[in-house]
Coordinates of C-alpha atoms and ligand atoms in Angstrom, one line a residue:
M1 CA 99.1 24.8 -4.6
T2 CA 102.2 25.0 -2.9
D3 CA 105.2 27.2 -4.2
I4 CA 107.9 25.6 -6.0
I5 CA 111.0 27.7 -6.2
H6 CA 113.7 27.1 -3.6
L7 CA 117.0 28.1 -3.1
L8 CA 120.0 25.7 -4.1
S9 CA 122.1 24.3 -1.1
D10 CA 125.7 25.9 -1.3
S11 CA 127.0 22.7 -2.4
V12 CA 125.2 22.4 -5.6
A13 CA 125.6 26.0 -6.4
N14 CA 129.3 25.5 -5.9
Q15 CA 129.2 22.5 -8.2
I16 CA 127.4 24.4 -10.8
A17 CA 129.9 27.1 -10.7
A18 CA 132.6 24.5 -10.8
G19 CA 131.2 23.4 -14.2
E20 CA 132.3 26.8 -15.6
V21 CA 135.5 27.5 -13.8
I22 CA 137.0 23.9 -13.4
Q23 CA 136.8 21.8 -16.4
R24 CA 139.9 19.8 -16.0
P25 CA 143.0 19.2 -14.0
A26 CA 144.7 22.2 -15.8
S27 CA 141.9 24.5 -14.6
V28 CA 142.7 23.6 -11.0
V29 CA 146.5 24.1 -11.8
K30 CA 145.7 27.6 -13.4
E31 CA 143.6 28.7 -10.4
L32 CA 145.9 27.6 -7.9
V33 CA 149.1 28.8 -9.4
E34 CA 147.3 32.3 -10.1
N35 CA 146.4 32.4 -6.4
A36 CA 150.0 31.9 -5.5
I37 CA 151.1 34.6 -7.8
D38 CA 148.4 37.0 -6.3
A39 CA 149.8 36.0 -2.9
G40 CA 153.2 37.2 -3.9
A41 CA 155.3 34.0 -4.1
T42 CA 158.5 33.9 -5.7
R43 CA 158.7 30.1 -6.0
I44 CA 155.6 27.8 -6.9
Q45 CA 156.3 24.1 -7.2
I46 CA 153.7 21.6 -9.0
Q47 CA 153.7 17.9 -8.5
L48 CA 150.7 15.9 -10.5
K49 CA 149.8 12.2 -10.2
D50 CA 148.0 10.6 -13.3
A51 CA 147.9 13.9 -15.0
G52 CA 146.1 15.5 -11.9
R53 CA 143.3 13.1 -11.8
T54 CA 144.6 11.5 -8.4
L55 CA 146.6 14.3 -7.1
I56 CA 147.5 17.9 -7.7
Q57 CA 149.7 19.5 -5.3
I58 CA 150.9 23.3 -5.3
I59 CA 153.3 24.7 -3.0
D60 CA 154.0 28.4 -2.8
N61 CA 156.0 30.8 -0.6
G62 CA 153.4 33.6 -0.8
K63 CA 152.1 35.4 2.2
G64 CA 149.9 32.8 3.6
M65 CA 146.5 33.2 5.2
S66 CA 145.1 33.7 8.7
P67 CA 143.2 30.5 10.4
T68 CA 139.8 32.7 9.6
D69 CA 140.8 33.7 6.2
A70 CA 141.9 30.0 5.4
R71 CA 138.2 28.9 6.3
M72 CA 136.6 32.2 4.4
A73 CA 138.6 31.5 1.4
F74 CA 136.5 28.4 0.4
E75 CA 133.1 30.4 0.6
R76 CA 131.7 31.6 -2.7
H77 CA 132.3 35.1 -3.6
A78 CA 135.1 35.4 -1.0
T79 CA 138.0 37.3 -2.2
S80 CA 140.6 39.6 -0.7
K81 CA 141.2 41.3 -4.1
I82 CA 138.1 43.5 -4.8
R83 CA 135.6 45.4 -2.5
E84 CA 133.5 47.6 -4.6
A85 CA 132.1 47.1 -8.2
T86 CA 134.3 49.9 -9.3
D87 CA 137.4 47.9 -8.3
L88 CA 136.6 46.0 -11.2
F89 CA 138.2 48.8 -13.5
A90 CA 141.5 48.7 -11.8
I91 CA 142.5 45.1 -11.6
H92 CA 146.2 44.1 -10.9
T93 CA 145.7 40.8 -9.7
M94 CA 145.0 37.4 -11.5
G95 CA 141.9 36.6 -9.7
F96 CA 139.1 38.5 -8.4
R97 CA 135.9 36.4 -8.5
G98 CA 136.2 34.6 -5.4
E99 CA 135.0 31.3 -7.0
A100 CA 137.9 29.1 -7.7
L101 CA 138.5 27.6 -4.0
A102 CA 134.8 27.0 -3.6
S103 CA 134.6 25.5 -6.8
I104 CA 137.7 23.2 -6.6
A105 CA 136.4 22.1 -3.0
S106 CA 132.9 21.1 -4.4
V107 CA 134.4 18.7 -6.9
A108 CA 137.4 17.2 -5.2
D109 CA 139.2 16.2 -1.7
V110 CA 141.2 19.4 -0.8
E111 CA 143.6 20.0 1.9
M112 CA 145.2 23.4 2.5
K113 CA 147.9 24.1 4.7
T114 CA 148.7 27.9 5.0
K115 CA 150.8 30.1 7.6
R116 CA 151.6 33.8 7.5
E117 CA 155.2 34.9 8.1
S118 CA 153.8 36.8 11.4
D119 CA 152.0 33.6 12.7
E120 CA 153.8 31.1 14.8
I121 CA 151.6 28.3 13.7
G122 CA 149.9 27.5 10.6
S123 CA 146.4 26.0 9.8
C124 CA 145.3 23.0 7.9
I125 CA 141.7 22.7 6.6
H126 CA 140.5 19.6 5.0
I127 CA 137.4 19.9 2.8
A128 CA 135.9 17.3 0.6
A129 CA 132.7 17.9 -1.8
S130 CA 132.0 21.5 0.0
E131 CA 132.1 19.9 3.4
V132 CA 134.5 21.2 5.9
I133 CA 135.8 17.5 7.3
S134 CA 138.4 19.4 9.9
Q135 CA 140.5 22.5 10.6
T136 CA 143.4 22.3 12.6
A137 CA 146.5 24.2 13.7
V138 CA 149.4 22.7 12.4
S139 CA 153.2 23.6 12.3
S140 CA 154.2 24.7 8.5
T141 CA 156.5 26.7 6.6
N142 CA 155.4 30.2 5.5
G143 CA 153.3 30.2 2.7
T144 CA 150.4 28.0 1.2
S145 CA 150.2 24.3 0.1
F146 CA 147.2 22.6 -1.6
M147 CA 146.6 18.8 -2.1
V148 CA 143.8 18.3 -4.4
R149 CA 143.1 14.7 -4.6
N150 CA 140.4 12.9 -6.9
L151 CA 139.3 15.6 -9.0
F152 CA 135.7 15.2 -9.8
F153 CA 135.3 12.1 -7.5
N154 CA 131.7 13.1 -7.1
V155 CA 130.9 14.0 -10.6
P156 CA 131.2 10.9 -12.6
A157 CA 130.1 12.7 -15.8
R158 CA 132.7 15.1 -15.5
R159 CA 135.5 12.3 -14.9
K160 CA 134.5 10.4 -17.9
F161 CA 134.6 13.9 -20.1
L162 CA 138.4 13.9 -19.3
K163 CA 140.8 12.9 -22.0
S164 CA 143.9 10.5 -22.0
N165 CA 146.6 11.4 -19.6
A166 CA 148.8 12.7 -22.4
T167 CA 146.2 15.1 -23.4
E168 CA 145.4 16.4 -20.0
V169 CA 149.3 16.9 -19.3
K170 CA 149.4 18.7 -22.5
H171 CA 146.7 21.2 -21.2
I172 CA 148.4 21.5 -17.9
I173 CA 151.8 22.5 -19.7
T174 CA 150.0 25.0 -21.8
E175 CA 148.5 26.7 -18.7
I176 CA 152.0 26.7 -17.2
Q177 CA 153.6 28.1 -20.2
R178 CA 151.1 31.0 -20.1
V179 CA 151.8 31.8 -16.6
A180 CA 155.5 31.0 -16.6
L181 CA 155.8 33.5 -19.3
A182 CA 153.8 36.1 -17.7
C183 CA 155.7 36.0 -14.6
P184 CA 159.6 35.1 -15.4
E185 CA 160.9 36.7 -12.1
I186 CA 158.9 33.6 -10.3
S187 CA 160.6 30.3 -10.4
F188 CA 158.5 27.3 -11.4
S189 CA 158.8 23.5 -11.1
L190 CA 156.5 20.8 -12.5
H191 CA 156.8 17.3 -11.9
H192 CA 154.5 14.4 -13.3
N193 CA 154.5 11.2 -11.6
G194 CA 158.0 12.1 -10.1
A195 CA 159.5 13.0 -13.3
A196 CA 160.5 16.8 -13.8
L197 CA 158.7 18.5 -16.8
Y198 CA 159.9 21.9 -16.1
D199 CA 162.5 23.4 -13.6
L200 CA 162.6 27.0 -14.4
P201 CA 164.6 29.3 -12.4
A202 CA 163.7 32.9 -11.8
S203 CA 165.0 34.9 -15.0
N204 CA 164.2 37.7 -17.5
F205 CA 161.5 37.1 -20.2
K206 CA 163.9 36.2 -22.9
Q207 CA 165.6 33.5 -20.9
R208 CA 162.3 32.2 -19.9
I209 CA 161.3 31.9 -23.4
V210 CA 164.3 30.0 -24.1
H211 CA 163.9 27.7 -21.1
L212 CA 160.5 26.9 -22.1
F213 CA 160.7 26.3 -25.9
G214 CA 164.6 25.4 -26.2
S215 CA 167.8 27.2 -27.2
N216 CA 166.8 27.4 -31.1
M217 CA 164.7 30.4 -29.9
N218 CA 167.7 32.2 -28.8
Q219 CA 168.7 32.7 -32.6
S220 CA 165.1 33.2 -33.7
L221 CA 164.0 35.9 -31.3
V222 CA 163.8 39.6 -32.4
P223 CA 163.2 42.4 -29.9
I224 CA 160.2 44.7 -30.5
R225 CA 159.1 47.8 -28.6
N226 CA 156.8 50.6 -29.2
Q227 CA 155.8 53.0 -26.3
T228 CA 153.0 55.6 -26.8
S229 CA 150.3 57.1 -24.4
L230 CA 148.2 54.3 -25.2
A231 CA 150.2 51.2 -24.6
L232 CA 153.7 49.8 -24.0
I233 CA 154.1 47.0 -26.6
S234 CA 157.2 45.0 -25.8
G235 CA 158.5 41.5 -26.4
F236 CA 159.8 39.0 -29.1
I237 CA 158.9 38.0 -32.5
G238 CA 160.3 34.9 -34.1
Q239 CA 162.2 35.2 -37.5
P240 CA 160.4 33.8 -40.4
K241 CA 162.8 30.8 -41.0
Y242 CA 161.8 29.5 -37.7
A243 CA 158.2 29.8 -38.1
R244 CA 156.2 26.5 -37.8
R245 CA 152.9 25.1 -39.3
T246 CA 151.4 24.6 -35.9
F247 CA 150.3 27.0 -33.3
G248 CA 152.0 26.7 -29.6
E249 CA 154.5 29.5 -29.6
Q250 CA 152.2 32.4 -30.1
F251 CA 151.6 34.6 -26.7
F252 CA 149.8 37.7 -25.8
F253 CA 150.0 39.2 -22.2
V254 CA 148.2 42.2 -20.9
N255 CA 149.3 43.7 -17.7
G256 CA 150.9 40.4 -16.8
R257 CA 148.1 38.1 -17.6
Y258 CA 147.8 35.7 -20.8
M259 CA 145.3 36.7 -23.2
K260 CA 143.9 35.3 -26.6
H261 CA 143.4 38.2 -29.3
P262 CA 142.7 36.9 -32.9
F263 CA 142.4 40.3 -34.1
F264 CA 145.9 41.3 -32.6
H265 CA 147.1 37.8 -34.1
R266 CA 145.9 39.0 -37.5
G267 CA 148.0 42.3 -36.9
I268 CA 151.1 40.3 -36.7
M269 CA 150.3 37.7 -39.5
Q270 CA 149.7 40.8 -41.9
A271 CA 153.2 42.1 -40.9
Y272 CA 154.7 39.0 -41.9
E273 CA 152.8 39.0 -45.3
R274 CA 155.0 38.0 -48.3
I275 CA 157.7 36.9 -46.0
L276 CA 156.1 33.6 -44.9
P277 CA 154.2 30.9 -46.7
K278 CA 150.6 31.4 -45.8
E279 CA 150.6 28.2 -43.9
M280 CA 153.2 29.1 -41.6
V281 CA 153.1 30.9 -38.2
P282 CA 156.0 32.8 -36.8
A283 CA 156.6 32.5 -32.8
Y284 CA 155.6 35.7 -30.9
F285 CA 155.8 36.5 -27.3
I286 CA 154.2 40.1 -26.7
A287 CA 153.3 41.9 -23.7
F288 CA 151.1 45.1 -23.9
D289 CA 151.0 47.4 -20.8
V290 CA 147.9 49.5 -20.7
D291 CA 146.0 51.4 -18.0
P292 CA 143.7 48.7 -16.4
A293 CA 140.8 51.0 -17.0
A294 CA 141.2 50.7 -20.8
I295 CA 140.5 47.1 -20.9
D296 CA 137.7 44.8 -19.8
I297 CA 138.6 41.4 -18.3
N298 CA 135.4 41.0 -16.6
I299 CA 134.0 38.8 -19.2
H300 CA 133.3 34.9 -18.9
P301 CA 135.2 33.1 -16.0
T302 CA 137.3 30.9 -18.1
K303 CA 137.6 33.1 -21.3
T304 CA 141.0 34.7 -21.9
E305 CA 139.7 37.2 -24.4
I306 CA 140.2 40.6 -23.5
K307 CA 138.4 43.7 -24.8
F308 CA 140.8 47.1 -25.4
E309 CA 139.2 50.3 -25.4
N310 CA 141.4 51.5 -28.4
E311 CA 141.6 48.0 -30.1
S312 CA 142.3 49.4 -33.7
A313 CA 144.9 52.1 -32.7
I314 CA 146.8 49.4 -30.6
W315 CA 146.5 47.1 -33.6
Q316 CA 148.3 49.9 -35.7
L317 CA 151.0 50.1 -33.4
L318 CA 151.6 46.6 -32.9
H319 CA 151.8 46.0 -36.6
A320 CA 154.2 49.0 -36.8
A321 CA 156.3 47.6 -34.0
V322 CA 156.5 43.9 -35.8
R323 CA 157.4 45.5 -39.0
E324 CA 160.0 47.6 -37.6
G325 CA 161.5 44.6 -35.8
L326 CA 161.7 42.6 -38.8
G327 CA 163.1 45.4 -40.8
K328 CA 165.8 46.2 -38.4
F329 CA 167.0 42.8 -38.3
N330 CA 167.2 42.6 -42.2
V331 CA 164.8 39.6 -41.8
V332 CA 162.5 41.0 -44.6
P333 CA 164.9 41.3 -47.6
S334 CA 167.0 38.2 -46.8
I335 CA 164.2 35.8 -47.4
D336 CA 162.2 35.5 -50.6
F337 CA 159.7 32.7 -51.2
D338 CA 158.8 32.3 -54.7
Q339 CA 155.0 31.2 -55.4
S340 CA 155.7 27.8 -55.5
G341 CA 156.0 28.5 -51.7
S342 CA 157.4 25.0 -50.7
F343 CA 160.5 24.6 -48.6
D344 CA 162.8 22.7 -50.4
I345 CA 165.8 23.1 -48.3
P346 CA 165.4 21.8 -44.6
L347 CA 165.0 24.6 -42.6
S348 CA 166.9 23.5 -39.4
P349 CA 169.9 25.9 -39.2
K350 CA 172.2 22.9 -38.8
S351 CA 171.7 21.4 -41.9
T352 CA 171.5 24.6 -44.1
D353 CA 174.7 26.0 -42.5
G354 CA 176.7 23.2 -43.9
L355 CA 175.0 22.8 -47.1
S356 CA 176.5 24.4 -50.3
M357 CA 174.8 24.0 -53.6
P358 CA 176.3 20.7 -55.3
Q359 CA 178.1 21.4 -58.4
I360 CA 176.4 19.2 -60.7
Q361 CA 177.3 18.3 -64.3
I362 CA 173.9 17.8 -65.8
N363 CA 173.4 14.8 -68.2
P364 CA 170.3 16.0 -70.2
N365 CA 169.5 12.4 -71.3
Y366 CA 169.4 11.0 -67.8
N367 CA 166.4 10.6 -66.1
P368 CA 166.4 9.0 -62.6
F369 CA 162.9 7.9 -62.9
D370 CA 163.3 6.0 -66.1
E371 CA 164.3 3.0 -64.2
V372 CA 161.2 3.2 -61.9
S373 CA 159.2 0.9 -63.9
K374 CA 156.3 0.0 -61.4
P375 CA 154.3 3.0 -60.1
S376 CA 155.0 3.5 -56.7
P377 CA 152.3 1.9 -54.5
V378 CA 152.1 4.9 -52.3
Y379 CA 151.9 7.9 -54.5
T380 CA 152.3 8.9 -58.0
G381 CA 151.5 12.5 -58.5
Q382 CA 151.8 14.9 -61.4
R383 CA 154.5 17.0 -59.7
A384 CA 156.3 13.7 -59.0
Q385 CA 159.0 14.3 -61.8
Q386 CA 159.2 18.1 -61.3
Q387 CA 159.8 17.8 -57.4
A388 CA 162.2 14.9 -57.9
D389 CA 164.4 16.8 -60.1
H390 CA 164.4 19.6 -58.0
W391 CA 165.3 17.4 -55.2
E392 CA 168.2 15.8 -56.9
K393 CA 169.5 19.2 -57.9
L394 CA 170.0 20.0 -54.2
Y395 CA 171.1 16.8 -52.9
G396 CA 172.5 14.6 -55.7
P397 CA 170.6 11.6 -56.8
P398 CA 168.9 9.1 -54.4
T399 CA 169.9 5.7 -54.2
R400 CA 167.6 3.1 -55.3
H401 CA 167.1 -0.4 -54.5
H402 CA 166.7 -1.8 -58.0
E403 CA 170.2 -0.7 -59.0
L404 CA 171.5 -2.5 -56.0
Q405 CA 169.8 -5.8 -57.3
L406 CA 171.7 -5.1 -60.3
P407 CA 175.1 -4.2 -59.3
D408 CA 177.1 -4.9 -62.4
E409 CA 174.7 -2.5 -64.5
Q410 CA 175.7 0.6 -62.4
E411 CA 176.9 3.2 -64.7
Q412 CA 179.8 5.0 -63.5
T413 CA 178.4 8.5 -64.4
S414 CA 178.7 11.6 -62.4
F415 CA 175.4 10.5 -61.3
A416 CA 176.3 7.0 -60.0
P417 CA 174.4 6.5 -56.8
M418 CA 176.4 6.3 -53.5
Q419 CA 176.1 3.1 -51.7
A420 CA 175.9 2.5 -48.1
T421 CA 177.1 -0.8 -46.8
T422 CA 175.6 -2.9 -44.1
P423 CA 178.0 -4.8 -41.7
A424 CA 177.2 -7.9 -43.5
G425 CA 179.0 -6.6 -46.6
Q426 CA 176.0 -6.6 -48.7
G427 CA 175.4 -3.2 -50.3
K428 CA 172.1 -1.9 -49.3
N429 CA 170.7 1.6 -50.0
F430 CA 168.6 2.2 -46.9
I431 CA 169.7 1.8 -43.5
L432 CA 166.6 1.1 -41.3
F433 CA 167.8 2.5 -38.1
K434 CA 165.6 1.6 -34.7
N435 CA 162.6 1.1 -37.0
K436 CA 162.1 4.8 -36.8
Y437 CA 164.7 6.5 -39.1
I438 CA 165.7 5.7 -42.7
L439 CA 169.2 6.8 -43.4
T440 CA 170.8 7.2 -46.7
P441 CA 173.6 8.9 -48.3
V442 CA 173.2 11.7 -50.5
K443 CA 175.6 14.0 -52.1
S444 CA 176.1 16.4 -49.4
G445 CA 176.0 14.0 -46.4
L446 CA 173.9 11.3 -44.8
M447 CA 170.0 12.0 -45.1
V448 CA 167.9 11.0 -42.2
I449 CA 164.3 10.5 -42.9
D450 CA 161.6 10.2 -40.1
Q451 CA 159.6 7.1 -41.3
R452 CA 156.2 7.8 -39.6
R453 CA 156.4 11.5 -40.6
A454 CA 157.3 10.7 -44.2
H455 CA 154.5 8.6 -44.4
Q456 CA 152.0 11.1 -42.9
R457 CA 153.4 13.6 -45.4
I458 CA 152.5 11.2 -48.1
L459 CA 149.0 10.3 -46.9
Y460 CA 148.2 13.9 -46.3
E461 CA 148.9 15.0 -49.9
K462 CA 147.2 12.1 -51.1
L463 CA 144.1 12.5 -48.9
M464 CA 144.0 16.1 -50.1
T465 CA 144.2 15.2 -53.6
S466 CA 141.3 12.7 -52.9
L467 CA 139.1 15.4 -51.2
N468 CA 139.7 18.2 -53.8
Q469 CA 139.1 15.9 -56.9
H470 CA 136.5 13.7 -55.3
Q471 CA 138.2 10.3 -56.5
G472 CA 139.1 8.4 -53.2
V473 CA 139.5 4.8 -53.9
S474 CA 137.9 2.4 -51.4
Q475 CA 138.6 -1.3 -50.4
Q476 CA 135.8 -3.1 -49.0
L477 CA 136.2 -4.7 -45.5
L478 CA 135.5 -8.5 -45.5
F479 CA 134.0 -8.1 -42.1
P480 CA 132.3 -4.7 -41.6
Q481 CA 133.2 -3.3 -38.5
T482 CA 131.0 -1.5 -35.7
L483 CA 132.1 1.6 -34.2
E484 CA 130.4 2.7 -30.7
T485 CA 131.2 6.2 -29.6
N486 CA 129.9 8.7 -27.0
A487 CA 127.4 11.4 -28.3
S488 CA 129.8 14.1 -28.8
D489 CA 132.1 11.9 -30.8
A490 CA 129.1 10.7 -32.9
A491 CA 128.2 14.2 -33.4
L492 CA 131.8 15.2 -34.6
L493 CA 132.1 12.1 -36.8
L494 CA 128.8 12.9 -38.4
T495 CA 130.2 16.3 -39.4
M496 CA 133.2 14.7 -41.1
L497 CA 131.3 11.7 -42.8
D498 CA 130.9 13.4 -46.3
D499 CA 134.6 14.1 -46.3
L500 CA 135.7 10.6 -45.2
N501 CA 133.6 8.7 -47.6
Q502 CA 135.0 11.2 -50.2
V503 CA 138.5 9.8 -49.6
G504 CA 137.4 6.1 -49.7
F505 CA 135.8 5.5 -46.4
D506 CA 132.5 3.7 -46.3
I507 CA 131.1 4.6 -43.0
R508 CA 127.2 4.7 -42.2
E509 CA 125.2 5.9 -39.3
F510 CA 123.9 3.1 -37.5
G511 CA 121.7 5.2 -34.9
S512 CA 122.2 5.5 -31.2
N513 CA 125.9 6.4 -31.6
T514 CA 127.0 3.7 -33.6
F515 CA 128.7 3.6 -37.1
I516 CA 129.3 0.6 -39.4
I517 CA 132.6 0.7 -41.3
N518 CA 132.1 -1.2 -44.6
G519 CA 135.2 0.0 -46.3
I520 CA 138.3 2.4 -46.1
P521 CA 140.7 3.9 -48.5
G522 CA 142.7 1.9 -50.2
M523 CA 146.1 3.4 -49.3
M524 CA 145.6 2.5 -45.7
D525 CA 145.9 -0.8 -43.6
N526 CA 142.5 -2.3 -43.2
S527 CA 143.4 -4.4 -40.0
N528 CA 141.9 -2.1 -37.4
A529 CA 139.5 0.4 -39.0
T530 CA 137.7 1.2 -35.8
G531 CA 140.8 2.0 -33.8
M532 CA 142.0 4.2 -36.6
I533 CA 138.7 6.1 -36.5
E534 CA 139.1 6.5 -32.7
T535 CA 142.6 7.8 -33.0
L536 CA 141.2 10.2 -36.1
L537 CA 138.7 11.6 -33.6
E538 CA 141.2 12.2 -30.8
E539 CA 143.7 13.7 -33.1
Y540 CA 141.1 15.9 -34.6
K541 CA 139.9 17.2 -31.2
N542 CA 143.6 17.7 -29.8
S543 CA 145.1 19.0 -33.0
A544 CA 146.4 22.6 -32.3
S545 CA 143.5 24.8 -33.6
N546 CA 144.9 26.8 -36.5
L547 CA 142.8 29.7 -37.4
K548 CA 143.5 29.5 -41.1
E549 CA 143.5 25.8 -41.5
R550 CA 140.3 24.7 -43.0
N551 CA 138.4 21.8 -41.8
R552 CA 139.3 19.6 -44.7
E553 CA 142.9 20.2 -44.1
K554 CA 142.5 19.6 -40.2
L555 CA 140.7 16.5 -41.1
A556 CA 143.5 15.1 -43.4
T557 CA 146.0 15.8 -40.9
A558 CA 144.2 13.9 -38.4
L559 CA 143.6 11.2 -40.7
A560 CA 147.2 10.8 -42.1
V561 CA 148.4 10.9 -38.3
A562 CA 145.7 8.1 -37.5
S563 CA 146.8 6.0 -40.2
S564 CA 150.4 6.3 -40.7
I565 CA 152.9 3.7 -39.9
N566 CA 154.2 3.6 -36.3
Y567 CA 157.7 3.9 -35.0
G568 CA 158.7 0.3 -34.5
T569 CA 157.4 -1.0 -37.9
Q570 CA 160.0 -2.9 -39.8
L571 CA 160.1 -1.5 -43.4
S572 CA 161.5 -3.8 -46.1
Q573 CA 164.3 -2.4 -48.4
E574 CA 161.5 -2.1 -51.1
E575 CA 159.0 -0.2 -48.8
A576 CA 161.6 2.3 -47.7
S577 CA 162.4 2.8 -51.3
S578 CA 158.9 3.5 -52.2
L579 CA 158.4 5.5 -49.2
I580 CA 161.0 7.8 -50.3
D581 CA 160.2 7.9 -53.8
S582 CA 156.7 9.0 -52.7
L583 CA 158.0 11.5 -50.2
F584 CA 160.1 13.3 -52.8
A585 CA 156.9 13.3 -55.1
C586 CA 155.3 15.7 -52.5
Q587 CA 155.0 19.1 -52.7
T588 CA 156.2 19.7 -49.3
P589 CA 158.4 16.7 -48.4
N590 CA 160.4 18.5 -45.6
F591 CA 157.6 18.9 -43.3
S592 CA 154.8 16.6 -41.8
P593 CA 151.3 17.9 -42.0
S594 CA 151.4 19.0 -38.4
G595 CA 154.8 21.0 -39.5
K596 CA 157.4 18.6 -37.8
P597 CA 160.7 18.2 -39.7
V598 CA 160.7 14.9 -41.9
L599 CA 164.2 14.9 -42.7
D600 CA 167.5 16.2 -42.0
I601 CA 170.9 16.1 -43.5
I602 CA 174.0 15.4 -41.3
P603 CA 176.6 17.2 -43.7
T604 CA 179.8 15.2 -44.6
D605 CA 181.9 18.0 -43.2
D606 CA 180.4 17.4 -39.8
L607 CA 181.0 13.9 -39.9
E608 CA 184.8 14.4 -40.9
K609 CA 184.9 16.9 -38.2
K610 CA 183.8 14.4 -35.6
L611 CA 186.1 11.7 -36.9
K612 CA 189.3 14.1 -36.9
Ligands
ADP1 P1 140.0 35.1 -6.1 O1 141.4 34.7 -6.5 O2 139.1 35.4 -7.1 O3 140.1 36.2 -5.1 P2 139.8 32.2 -4.9 O4 138.5 31.4 -4.7 O5 140.7 31.8 -5.9 O6 139.3 33.8 -5.4 O7 140.7 32.8 -3.6 C1 139.8 33.0 -2.5 C2 141.0 34.1 -1.5 O8 141.7 33.1 -0.9 C3 141.9 34.8 -2.4 O9 141.0 36.3 -2.6 C4 142.9 35.0 -1.4 O10 142.7 36.0 -0.2 C5 142.9 33.7 -0.6 N1 144.0 32.9 -1.2 C6 143.8 31.9 -2.3 N2 144.9 31.2 -2.7 C7 145.8 31.8 -1.9 C8 147.2 31.5 -1.9 N3 148.0 30.6 -2.3 N4 148.0 32.2 -0.7 C9 147.2 33.2 0.0 N5 145.8 33.4 -0.2 C10 145.4 32.6 -1.1
MG2 MG1 141.8 32.9 -7.4

């Protein structure tokens, strides 16, 4: 019998390694940008075409490579960053495995130009699918530039696994945010299909945060600092009133490298306990500087989790630093949420600043909902009355379409609704602006409601009720629809089937990744059930993973997004009115289930100022 074990060829071995290191365009961007940082670049430019599928170009002004190093760099386990195993305990660079370039070159067409300052002429090397196609001397500027074309051209399975361009760009942006925050002294630019996404000048940490996340951050950020022999903990935390429902502004760094650290995250959340409702997360940007020997970064190549030697002591220091930051800025006592917990006042500082509590003369016999004879087609909740009262106390009564239809019966009480007037001169209560916003006058100014987010909020609360009370109402489809998915989506959908059927879907597995949709919840539009489920799966996979969010909440959020009305949908007055009634019957009308604002009020004062 002949022996059967043989060594894999380099290109196969590299492709296997690439499977771990290079999963998507964002991984290429991450590896190449980290190399540029390790090479001492002060300016890094990134250009993408088609979310990096067709082209990823990265230009740095770092130290460049010699012609021999240029060739060596693409060998597996080729690195200039460590020599001995003991070097692993003193890593100051981003990379050290010597795997990235070999991996990228095994699954793409790569052209690299590089020149050191001390050399007259640079070199250009072209490698595709691990095969060196050419190496030539070229004239070029100091530094290194990479053109990575047609990622995964030789690995169709990987290519198929890629998501929509929007999703892939989102992953790239996340990577850029991480390195850009870790290295504010380096300038970065990011272009996609010719359009600039970021143009970040060299700056300090705080300015970099503001450049990346918007000027609101400027008011929100509170500095923290705690120096001990174990670690220097420094950075910024966000004030509670700027906290959001979704993740995306939480960053830890250790020795200049981004890391995830669920345990430290909990330390921060505990410091905010009782200052924030439990579903909200504050922004934080916190750097730990520790002795490199006290951490272990030599774990899985793509994992960003890092092990600390003195984890619980550092947890205490972090917790204390955050508490101190919150206390010093008087954040703690100024905010006091009661247990009902919902934000009934829009959180945006613009609207709250100009908002004073309106003086209302209460007519105890007046019930604004008496006139609503038909139940709202979208939502009727027990809390409707209570919430609506609350809302009206804050903003004055809403205006209602049925009062419009009966203008003569309008009572001239202190509660008389205000009317907006359309150009046609007809009284109308809701102005439907660009089929995106509903505008309506309220006591303190002009309220602007985002129709899609409002609908998402309504659907979300209704879905959560169905899930919790097992009472989803279903409408049967006239023609059952067939949904074919790939294997991983099928597996995901299977995990959701119970909950989906609970809220009123009637979906059955039909074998070989196929499902039959017989019915959908009564509250949803039935014209494209398969499209809705596909969007649901995509939303579910892409939604920011919220540690505390339970699966059902995540499902309800994704489903609300997938089945909500789109921008561009023209609502009738009737529909706008019912949407708004249902919105204010919600527990948390001000935020969409993914934490985005649903409404804002432009204060009358602001309008008057503008028109002075
Ligand atoms: P690692 O970063 O783990 O060392 P890589 O495969 O990413 O492994 O890179 C291999 C080597 O190529 C690096 O150690 C470095 O010497 C060199 N190199 C890669 N990119 C650059 C760059 N942009 N500028 C200068 N040298 C680079
Ligand atoms: Mg590297």
